[in-house]
Tab-separated table of C-alpha atoms in Angstrom:
chain	number	residue	atom	x	y	z
A	345	MET	CA	58.865	30.539	45.849
A	346	SER	CA	59.361	28.699	42.647
A	347	ALA	CA	59.395	30.396	39.357
A	348	ARG	CA	56.235	28.836	38.038
A	349	THR	CA	54.470	30.490	35.241
A	350	SER	CA	50.917	29.644	34.489
A	351	ILE	CA	49.769	29.584	30.943
A	352	LYS	CA	46.462	31.308	30.559
A	353	PRO	CA	44.470	30.718	27.433
A	354	THR	CA	44.070	33.802	25.364
A	355	HIS	CA	40.634	32.777	24.117
A	356	ARG	CA	38.235	31.058	26.433
A	357	SER	CA	35.861	28.615	24.719
A	358	GLN	CA	32.304	29.337	25.814
A	359	GLY	CA	30.466	26.946	23.525
A	360	PHE	CA	30.206	26.092	19.895
A	361	ALA	CA	30.909	28.502	17.129
A	362	LEU	CA	28.044	29.491	14.867
A	363	ILE	CA	29.562	27.740	11.853
A	364	GLU	CA	29.847	24.479	13.800
A	365	LEU	CA	26.164	24.613	14.714
A	366	ILE	CA	25.165	25.383	11.129
A	367	ILE	CA	27.181	22.414	9.850
A	368	VAL	CA	25.595	20.070	12.389
A	369	VAL	CA	22.080	21.279	11.496
A	370	VAL	CA	22.758	20.790	7.775
A	371	ILE	CA	24.116	17.268	8.324
A	372	VAL	CA	21.142	16.292	10.502
A	373	GLY	CA	18.777	17.780	7.896
A	374	VAL	CA	20.352	15.807	5.040
A	375	ILE	CA	20.196	12.550	7.013
A	376	GLY	CA	16.597	13.254	8.041
A	377	PHE	CA	15.582	13.962	4.449
A	378	ALA	CA	17.200	10.745	3.246
A	379	VAL	CA	15.390	8.705	5.900
A	380	TRP	CA	12.091	10.416	5.043
A	381	ARG	CA	12.482	9.614	1.331
A	382	VAL	CA	13.234	5.943	2.057
A	383	THR	CA	10.212	5.735	4.365
A	384	GLN	CA	7.938	7.292	1.740
A	385	ALA	CA	9.197	4.870	-0.917
A	386	GLN	CA	8.556	1.883	1.354
A	387	GLN	CA	5.073	3.127	2.196
A	388	THR	CA	4.223	3.597	-1.479
A	389	ALA	CA	5.531	0.135	-2.350
A	390	SER	CA	3.566	-1.385	0.525
A	391	THR	CA	0.344	0.305	-0.598
A	392	GLU	CA	0.834	-0.900	-4.173
A	393	ASN	CA	1.555	-4.459	-3.014
A	394	THR	CA	-1.534	-4.473	-0.798
A	395	THR	CA	-3.709	-3.268	-3.670
A	396	GLN	CA	-2.325	-5.924	-6.015
A	397	SER	CA	-2.819	-8.617	-3.392
A	398	GLN	CA	-6.423	-7.593	-2.776
A	399	GLN	CA	-7.153	-7.570	-6.511
A	400	ALA	CA	-5.605	-11.019	-6.902
A	401	ASN	CA	-7.598	-12.343	-3.950
A	402	THR	CA	-10.918	-11.093	-5.315
A	403	MET	CA	-10.213	-12.522	-8.756
A	404	THR	CA	-9.338	-15.991	-7.466
A	405	GLU	CA	-11.925	-16.168	-4.676
A	406	PRO	CA	-13.779	-19.447	-5.040
A	407	LYS	CA	-17.537	-19.432	-5.138
A	408	ILE	CA	-18.662	-21.530	-2.219
A	409	GLU	CA	-22.087	-23.017	-2.696
A	410	ASN	CA	-24.471	-24.129	0.000
A	411	ALA	CA	-26.496	-27.350	0.001
A	412	LYS	CA	-28.979	-25.927	-2.522
A	413	GLY	CA	-26.161	-24.987	-4.897
A	414	LEU	CA	-26.542	-21.254	-4.236
A	415	THR	CA	-23.668	-18.865	-3.683
A	416	ALA	CA	-23.557	-16.544	-0.687
A	417	VAL	CA	-25.028	-13.615	-2.632
A	418	GLU	CA	-27.853	-15.744	-3.993
A	419	THR	CA	-28.549	-17.031	-0.486
A	420	LYS	CA	-28.828	-13.473	0.833
A	421	LEU	CA	-31.193	-12.556	-1.991
A	422	GLU	CA	-33.306	-15.610	-1.265
A	423	ALA	CA	-33.441	-14.695	2.436
A	424	ALA	CA	-34.507	-11.152	1.554
A	425	GLU	CA	-37.300	-12.503	-0.671
A	426	LEU	CA	-38.483	-14.762	2.154
A	427	ASP	CA	-38.514	-11.789	4.515
A	428	ASP	CA	-40.622	-9.854	2.004
A	429	LYS	CA	-43.076	-12.758	1.748
A	430	ALA	CA	-43.310	-12.997	5.541
A	431	LEU	CA	-44.028	-9.262	5.787
A	432	ASP	CA	-46.728	-9.545	3.113
A	433	GLU	CA	-48.354	-12.435	4.994
A	434	LEU	CA	-48.220	-10.459	8.228
A	435	ASP	CA	-49.810	-7.438	6.544
A	436	THR	CA	-52.572	-9.666	5.147
A	437	ALA	CA	-53.197	-11.240	8.554
A	438	LEU	CA	-53.410	-7.829	10.243
A	439	ASP	CA	-55.858	-6.463	7.633
A	440	PHE	CA	-58.936	-8.021	9.295
């Protein structure tokens, strides 16, 4: 037989050491926190931009007039008044 010697490891690795796992968790936590902060900043900026855009749109919204020269709000008020008149006429007709 040959004179072969096998080298056996003195310490058998059975997984990760506790310090390695702690380092990985800390690194993942720092990266996650950084991503979260960037996301929050973008969301805040988006909300502010949307608010400014809506305010600008309402300030520059043109008043569109119908054929009688009334705006949409005035037209709705006129329609409501006509409905009130129709109800009054109906009440009068039903009052024998």
